[in-house]
DNA sequence: CGAAGAATTGATTCCGGTCAACTCTGGTGG
DNA sequence: CCACCAGAGTTGACCGGAATCAATTCTTCG
C-alpha cells in the first residue's frame, strides 16, 4: 500500500489534477460516464415514456425512486413562497434525477418533460442492495457518492458562472454546455434543437426573455451561430468559446457590426 | 413493511414535507445535526488549530481527508483561468469541508481560515470503516449521503438567490443565514461578529464592496440592524426576513428615509 | 380559422458596477 | 508613544447593462 494509494482513497477514478477549471460548459450537471451508466442500468427499470409537459414528480412529493434520463429532457421547477417559479435544472440524457431529494426525503421541485422523454427508474431496493455490495467492496466510496460530489461541484461552478458574468457570457456558456452534451451523446455538437423555450432559458440563467432573444440575434449577426426558432446551428465554436471564457475582446455590442438603436448614445451635452 | 415505510426508504430522518422553502437562510451549507456531529466526531481526530489566513489545503491538492469545523470559520477560494478569485463557500462550525473534492479527488479551491479556527480531520480509513458498517445496517443510505444531498440542495437555492434577487435581498439573506447559524451554535442570533471582510461578502454574493457598504448603511437607516465595523446587531429580525423573502413593500431606497443624492434624478432635459 | 402562447423588436428606466477621493482602523517600527 | 502606512471601509458622481414596458409578428395547436 503505497502512500500514493493512501492519498487517493477518496478518489474514484482520478480524472485529472486540473488546478483551474474553465467556466464554459459548466452550465449543466455532469452526466454519468459510460461505465457508471452501465452500472446503474443494471439496477434500474424502464418506465413508460413521458409526454411533453407531463411531470415525473411534483414539488413536495415524497422521494420514491431516483431516475436516469434515457432520451429527451426535463426541467426542474422550484416554486418559492411568493409563487414565483425558478428553473433549477435541466436534465439531459445520462443524468440522474432526484439526488437533491435525498436529504429531506421530499422533492424540492416539480420535474416535467420538455418533450417526449423516457427515463429509467432506480428502485430503492435495488439501489440499497447495490450500495451494500459496493460499500463492502470499496469502502463506501461508490459511484453514487461520486455522482453526487460532481453535481455539487458543478453547481458551485454554475453559481460562479452566473454571478459575475454578463448576459452574453452566460448564454454562450449555456449553449456550449448543450453542444458538449449533444456531442457526448453522439449527436452533432453543431446542429441541435433546443427543447426548452426562450423564457425557460432566461429563467434558468437569470435573464429576461427579451435579453435572450436579443442576444441570439446578436450572436447571429456576429456569425457565431444561426438560430431559426429552436433549431441552433453553431457556426463558430471557437468564437463562442472565447466569449464564454470572457476571452472576447470587448462587449459584443462594440464588435464591428452596427449596434441596435437603443444602444447608441443619445448625444447629450456634456456640460 | 407498510407502503409508507417503503416510500421513505431513501429518507434518513424525514424532516418535514415542506412544499416550498424560503430563500432566506439559504446562503450557507447546512451544518450537521447534533446527532450527525456526534457520529462523525467518533471517527475524526482534532488537529492543531489554524491561525488566521492559514490554509487547510490548496486548490488542486489531492484530497487526503475531510474536515469538520469545530470553531472559527474558513473561506473556500476558487481561482479561475483568468486568475480571478471567487469565494465559493464560507464554512462555519458544524460544517463538512471537502465534499466537493470527492468526484475528482482534488480540491477545487483553496480553503483558508478567516480567524483562529480548529477543525477535526476525518481520516479516510475511519470513514471507510464507518461507511461499510453503515451501509450494512442501513443499505447505503447513510448520513454521509444525506449531508451531500443537503449541500446540493442548498447550493441550488443559493443559485436562485443570487440569480434573480436584488442586492438588498441577497445581503439580507446572507445576514439571516449567519444569524441562524449562530443561534444553532448557541450564540446570540442578534449580536455577532463577521469574520469575513466586506469584500469577501461582496465577492461571495456577487456584489461590489461599495454596494455591500452602502446596503449596510441603508439597513441601519431603516432600523433593521446596527453595524459597527464587523460587529452586527440585528434590531428588526422580522423586517430583515421580510426583505429577504422579497415581501418588502418596495425597493429599500423608497421606504421613507431620504435617498442618497446619487439616486435623485439629475433633472436633464428630456428631449 | 382563430386564439393563446412564443418570440422579436423598440423605447425607456434604473440598479448596481466603476472610478475616485477620502476616512478609519490596526499593526509596525523608530 | 506616536508617526506612519497599508488595508479596510465609506461616500459621492457617473455610466452602462439589462430589466421593464409596450407593441407587433410568428407559431402552434385546438
CSV table of C-alpha atoms in Angstrom, one decimal, chain B:
chain,number,residue,atom,x,y,z
B,1,UNK,CA,-43.5,-3.2,5.8
B,2,UNK,CA,-46.0,-0.6,5.1
B,3,UNK,CA,-46.1,1.3,1.9
B,4,UNK,CA,-45.3,4.4,3.9
B,5,UNK,CA,-42.1,2.8,5.0
B,6,UNK,CA,-41.3,1.7,1.5
B,7,UNK,CA,-41.8,5.2,0.2
B,8,UNK,CA,-39.4,6.6,2.7
B,9,UNK,CA,-36.5,4.2,2.1
B,10,UNK,CA,-34.3,6.9,0.8
B,11,UNK,CA,-35.2,9.1,3.7
B,12,UNK,CA,-33.0,9.5,6.6
B,13,UNK,CA,-34.9,11.3,9.3
B,14,UNK,CA,-37.9,12.8,7.5
B,15,UNK,CA,-37.5,16.4,8.5
B,16,UNK,CA,-40.7,17.9,7.2
B,17,UNK,CA,-42.7,17.8,4.0
B,18,UNK,CA,-42.3,21.4,3.3
B,19,UNK,CA,-43.7,22.0,-0.1
B,20,UNK,CA,-41.9,25.4,-0.6
B,21,UNK,CA,-38.8,26.7,1.0
B,22,UNK,CA,-37.9,30.2,1.9
B,23,UNK,CA,-35.0,31.7,0.1
B,24,UNK,CA,-33.7,33.4,3.2
B,25,UNK,CA,-31.3,31.5,5.2
B,26,UNK,CA,-30.2,29.5,2.1
B,27,UNK,CA,-26.9,31.2,1.9
B,28,UNK,CA,-24.7,28.7,3.7
B,29,UNK,CA,-24.3,25.0,3.6
B,30,UNK,CA,-26.4,23.3,6.2
B,31,UNK,CA,-24.4,22.1,9.2
B,32,UNK,CA,-24.6,18.7,10.6
B,33,UNK,CA,-27.3,18.0,13.1
B,34,UNK,CA,-26.3,17.2,16.6
B,35,UNK,CA,-26.7,13.5,16.1
B,36,UNK,CA,-24.6,13.6,12.9
B,37,UNK,CA,-22.0,15.7,14.5
B,38,UNK,CA,-21.6,13.1,17.2
B,39,UNK,CA,-21.4,10.3,14.7
B,40,UNK,CA,-18.6,12.0,12.8
B,41,UNK,CA,-16.8,13.1,15.9
B,42,UNK,CA,-16.4,9.5,16.8
B,43,UNK,CA,-14.4,8.8,13.7
B,44,UNK,CA,-12.4,12.1,13.5
B,45,UNK,CA,-9.5,13.5,15.3
B,46,UNK,CA,-8.7,17.0,16.2
B,47,UNK,CA,-5.7,18.7,14.6
B,48,UNK,CA,-3.9,21.7,15.7
B,49,UNK,CA,-5.8,25.0,15.2
B,50,UNK,CA,-5.2,27.1,12.2
B,51,UNK,CA,-4.2,30.7,12.6
B,52,UNK,CA,-5.9,33.5,10.6
B,53,UNK,CA,-5.1,33.3,6.8
B,54,UNK,CA,-3.5,29.8,7.2
B,55,UNK,CA,-4.7,27.3,4.6
B,56,UNK,CA,-6.2,23.9,5.2
B,57,UNK,CA,-5.5,22.8,1.7
B,58,UNK,CA,-4.8,24.5,-1.6
B,59,UNK,CA,-6.6,24.4,-4.9
B,60,UNK,CA,-5.5,21.4,-7.0
B,61,UNK,CA,-4.2,19.5,-4.0
B,62,UNK,CA,-5.2,15.9,-3.7
B,63,UNK,CA,-8.0,15.1,-1.3
B,64,UNK,CA,-6.5,13.4,1.8
B,65,UNK,CA,-9.2,13.9,4.4
B,66,UNK,CA,-12.4,15.5,5.0
B,67,UNK,CA,-12.8,18.0,7.8
B,68,UNK,CA,-15.4,19.3,10.2
B,69,UNK,CA,-15.2,22.8,11.5
B,70,UNK,CA,-15.2,22.9,15.3
B,71,UNK,CA,-15.0,26.6,15.9
B,72,UNK,CA,-13.9,29.5,13.8
B,73,UNK,CA,-14.6,29.8,10.1
B,74,UNK,CA,-13.0,29.3,6.7
B,75,UNK,CA,-13.5,30.5,3.2
B,76,UNK,CA,-13.0,28.5,0.1
B,77,UNK,CA,-11.5,30.4,-2.8
B,78,UNK,CA,-11.6,29.2,-6.3
B,79,UNK,CA,-9.2,30.8,-8.7
B,80,UNK,CA,-10.3,30.6,-12.3
B,81,UNK,CA,-8.3,30.5,-15.5
B,82,UNK,CA,-8.3,34.3,-15.7
B,83,UNK,CA,-6.8,34.3,-12.3
B,84,UNK,CA,-9.9,35.9,-10.8
B,85,UNK,CA,-10.7,34.7,-7.3
B,86,UNK,CA,-14.2,33.5,-6.4
B,87,UNK,CA,-15.3,32.7,-2.9
B,88,UNK,CA,-17.4,29.6,-3.3
B,89,UNK,CA,-18.2,28.9,0.4
B,90,UNK,CA,-17.8,30.0,3.9
B,91,UNK,CA,-17.5,27.2,6.3
B,92,UNK,CA,-18.9,27.7,9.9
B,93,UNK,CA,-18.8,25.4,12.9
B,94,UNK,CA,-20.5,22.0,12.2
B,95,UNK,CA,-19.9,22.0,8.5
B,96,UNK,CA,-18.1,19.4,6.5
B,97,UNK,CA,-15.2,20.6,4.3
B,98,UNK,CA,-14.0,18.8,1.3
B,99,UNK,CA,-17.1,17.1,-0.1
B,100,UNK,CA,-16.7,18.8,-3.5
B,101,UNK,CA,-13.4,17.1,-4.0
B,102,UNK,CA,-14.6,13.6,-3.9
B,103,UNK,CA,-15.6,13.4,-7.5
B,104,UNK,CA,-12.2,14.3,-8.9
B,105,UNK,CA,-10.0,13.5,-5.9
B,106,UNK,CA,-8.6,17.0,-6.0
B,107,UNK,CA,-9.7,20.1,-4.2
B,108,UNK,CA,-11.4,22.6,-6.5
B,109,UNK,CA,-10.5,25.5,-4.3
B,110,UNK,CA,-8.1,26.8,-1.6
B,111,UNK,CA,-9.6,26.8,1.8
B,112,UNK,CA,-8.2,29.1,4.5
B,113,UNK,CA,-9.1,30.3,7.9
B,114,UNK,CA,-10.7,33.6,8.4
B,115,UNK,CA,-9.8,33.6,12.1
B,116,UNK,CA,-8.3,31.2,14.5
B,117,UNK,CA,-10.1,28.0,13.6
B,118,UNK,CA,-10.0,24.5,14.8
B,119,UNK,CA,-11.1,21.6,12.7
B,120,UNK,CA,-11.4,17.8,13.1
B,121,UNK,CA,-10.0,15.5,10.5
B,122,UNK,CA,-11.9,12.5,9.2
B,123,UNK,CA,-9.3,10.0,8.2
B,124,UNK,CA,-10.2,8.0,5.1
B,125,UNK,CA,-9.6,4.7,6.9
B,126,UNK,CA,-12.1,5.7,9.6
B,127,UNK,CA,-14.6,6.9,7.1
B,128,UNK,CA,-14.3,3.8,5.1
B,129,UNK,CA,-14.8,1.6,8.0
B,130,UNK,CA,-17.7,3.7,9.2
B,131,UNK,CA,-19.4,3.7,5.7
B,132,UNK,CA,-19.0,-0.1,5.4
B,133,UNK,CA,-20.7,-0.6,8.7
B,134,UNK,CA,-23.4,2.0,8.0
B,135,UNK,CA,-24.1,0.5,4.6
B,136,UNK,CA,-24.5,-2.9,6.0
B,137,UNK,CA,-27.0,-1.6,8.5
B,138,UNK,CA,-29.0,0.9,6.5
B,139,UNK,CA,-28.4,-0.1,2.9
B,140,UNK,CA,-26.1,2.6,1.7
B,141,UNK,CA,-28.3,5.4,2.8
B,142,UNK,CA,-26.1,6.8,5.4
B,143,UNK,CA,-25.7,10.2,6.8
B,144,UNK,CA,-22.8,11.0,4.6
B,145,UNK,CA,-25.0,10.8,1.5
B,146,UNK,CA,-27.6,12.9,3.3
B,147,UNK,CA,-25.1,15.6,4.1
B,148,UNK,CA,-24.1,15.7,0.5
B,149,UNK,CA,-27.7,15.8,-0.8
B,150,UNK,CA,-28.4,18.7,1.5
B,151,UNK,CA,-25.3,20.6,0.3
B,152,UNK,CA,-26.5,20.1,-3.2
B,153,UNK,CA,-29.9,21.4,-2.4
B,154,UNK,CA,-28.5,24.4,-0.6
B,155,UNK,CA,-26.3,25.2,-3.5
B,156,UNK,CA,-29.3,25.2,-5.9
B,157,UNK,CA,-31.2,27.5,-3.6
B,158,UNK,CA,-28.1,29.7,-3.5
B,159,UNK,CA,-28.1,30.0,-7.3
B,160,UNK,CA,-31.7,31.1,-7.2
B,161,UNK,CA,-31.0,33.6,-4.6
B,162,UNK,CA,-28.1,35.2,-6.4
B,163,UNK,CA,-29.7,35.0,-9.8
B,164,UNK,CA,-33.0,36.8,-9.6
B,165,UNK,CA,-32.6,38.8,-6.4
B,166,UNK,CA,-31.6,42.3,-5.9
B,167,UNK,CA,-28.6,43.3,-3.9
B,168,UNK,CA,-30.6,44.1,-0.8
B,169,UNK,CA,-32.3,40.7,-0.7
B,170,UNK,CA,-29.0,39.0,-1.2
B,171,UNK,CA,-27.3,40.7,1.7
B,172,UNK,CA,-30.3,40.4,4.0
B,173,UNK,CA,-30.5,36.6,3.2
B,174,UNK,CA,-26.8,36.3,3.9
B,175,UNK,CA,-27.0,38.0,7.2
B,176,UNK,CA,-30.0,36.0,8.2
B,177,UNK,CA,-28.2,32.8,7.3
B,178,UNK,CA,-25.4,33.8,9.6
B,179,UNK,CA,-27.8,34.8,12.4
B,180,UNK,CA,-29.5,31.4,12.1
B,181,UNK,CA,-26.2,29.6,12.2
B,182,UNK,CA,-25.1,31.4,15.3
B,183,UNK,CA,-28.4,30.6,17.0
B,184,UNK,CA,-27.9,26.9,16.2
B,185,UNK,CA,-24.5,27.1,17.7
B,186,UNK,CA,-25.9,28.5,20.9
B,187,UNK,CA,-24.7,32.1,20.3
B,188,UNK,CA,-27.0,35.1,20.1
B,189,UNK,CA,-28.7,35.4,16.7
B,190,UNK,CA,-28.9,39.1,17.3
B,191,UNK,CA,-25.4,40.1,18.1
B,192,UNK,CA,-22.4,38.6,16.3
B,193,UNK,CA,-19.2,39.4,14.6
B,194,UNK,CA,-18.5,38.9,10.9
B,195,UNK,CA,-15.3,37.0,10.5
B,196,UNK,CA,-15.1,37.9,6.8
B,197,UNK,CA,-14.4,41.3,5.3
B,198,UNK,CA,-16.8,43.4,3.3
B,199,UNK,CA,-15.1,42.5,0.1
B,200,UNK,CA,-15.3,38.8,0.9
B,201,UNK,CA,-19.0,39.2,1.4
B,202,UNK,CA,-19.3,41.1,-1.8
B,203,UNK,CA,-17.3,38.5,-3.7
B,204,UNK,CA,-19.5,35.7,-2.3
B,205,UNK,CA,-22.7,37.4,-3.1
B,206,UNK,CA,-21.7,38.8,-6.5
B,207,UNK,CA,-21.8,42.4,-5.3
B,208,UNK,CA,-19.2,45.2,-5.3
B,209,UNK,CA,-17.7,46.1,-2.0
B,210,UNK,CA,-19.2,49.6,-2.3
B,211,UNK,CA,-22.6,48.1,-2.6
B,212,UNK,CA,-22.2,46.0,0.5
B,213,UNK,CA,-21.1,49.0,2.4
B,214,UNK,CA,-24.0,51.2,1.1
B,215,UNK,CA,-26.5,48.5,1.9
B,216,UNK,CA,-25.3,48.0,5.4
B,217,UNK,CA,-25.6,51.8,5.9
B,218,UNK,CA,-29.1,51.7,4.4
B,219,UNK,CA,-30.2,48.8,6.6
B,220,UNK,CA,-29.0,50.8,9.5
B,221,UNK,CA,-31.0,53.9,8.4
B,222,UNK,CA,-34.1,51.6,8.2
B,223,UNK,CA,-33.5,50.4,11.7
B,224,UNK,CA,-33.0,46.8,10.6
B,225,UNK,CA,-29.6,46.5,12.3
B,226,UNK,CA,-26.7,48.3,13.7
B,227,UNK,CA,-23.3,47.7,12.2
B,228,UNK,CA,-20.1,48.9,13.8
B,229,UNK,CA,-17.2,47.6,11.9
B,230,UNK,CA,-17.6,43.9,11.8
B,231,UNK,CA,-19.9,43.8,14.8
B,232,UNK,CA,-23.5,43.3,13.8
B,233,UNK,CA,-26.6,43.8,15.9
B,234,UNK,CA,-29.9,42.7,14.4
B,235,UNK,CA,-32.6,45.2,15.6
B,236,UNK,CA,-35.5,44.1,13.5
B,237,UNK,CA,-35.4,40.4,12.6
B,238,UNK,CA,-38.9,40.4,11.1
B,239,UNK,CA,-38.0,43.4,8.9
B,240,UNK,CA,-34.9,41.6,7.7
B,241,UNK,CA,-36.8,38.5,6.9
B,242,UNK,CA,-39.5,40.4,5.0
B,243,UNK,CA,-36.7,41.9,3.0
B,244,UNK,CA,-35.0,38.6,2.3
B,245,UNK,CA,-38.2,36.9,1.3
B,246,UNK,CA,-38.9,39.7,-1.2
B,247,UNK,CA,-42.0,40.5,0.7
B,248,UNK,CA,-40.9,44.0,1.4
B,249,UNK,CA,-43.2,46.7,0.1
B,250,UNK,CA,-40.8,48.2,-2.4
B,251,UNK,CA,-37.2,48.9,-3.1
B,252,UNK,CA,-35.5,49.9,0.2
B,253,UNK,CA,-34.5,53.2,-1.3
B,254,UNK,CA,-38.1,54.3,-1.4
B,255,UNK,CA,-39.0,53.3,2.1
B,256,UNK,CA,-39.3,56.7,3.7
B,257,UNK,CA,-35.8,57.7,4.7
B,258,UNK,CA,-34.1,60.2,2.4
B,259,UNK,CA,-32.4,58.5,-0.5
B,260,UNK,CA,-28.7,59.3,-1.2
B,261,UNK,CA,-28.0,62.1,-3.6
B,262,UNK,CA,-26.8,59.8,-6.3
B,263,UNK,CA,-30.3,58.3,-6.6
B,264,UNK,CA,-32.0,61.6,-7.1
B,265,UNK,CA,-32.8,62.4,-10.7
B,266,UNK,CA,-30.3,64.7,-12.4
B,267,UNK,CA,-33.0,66.7,-14.0
B,268,UNK,CA,-31.9,66.5,-17.6
B,269,UNK,CA,-33.9,67.9,-20.5
B,270,UNK,CA,-36.0,65.1,-21.8
B,271,UNK,CA,-35.9,65.9,-25.5
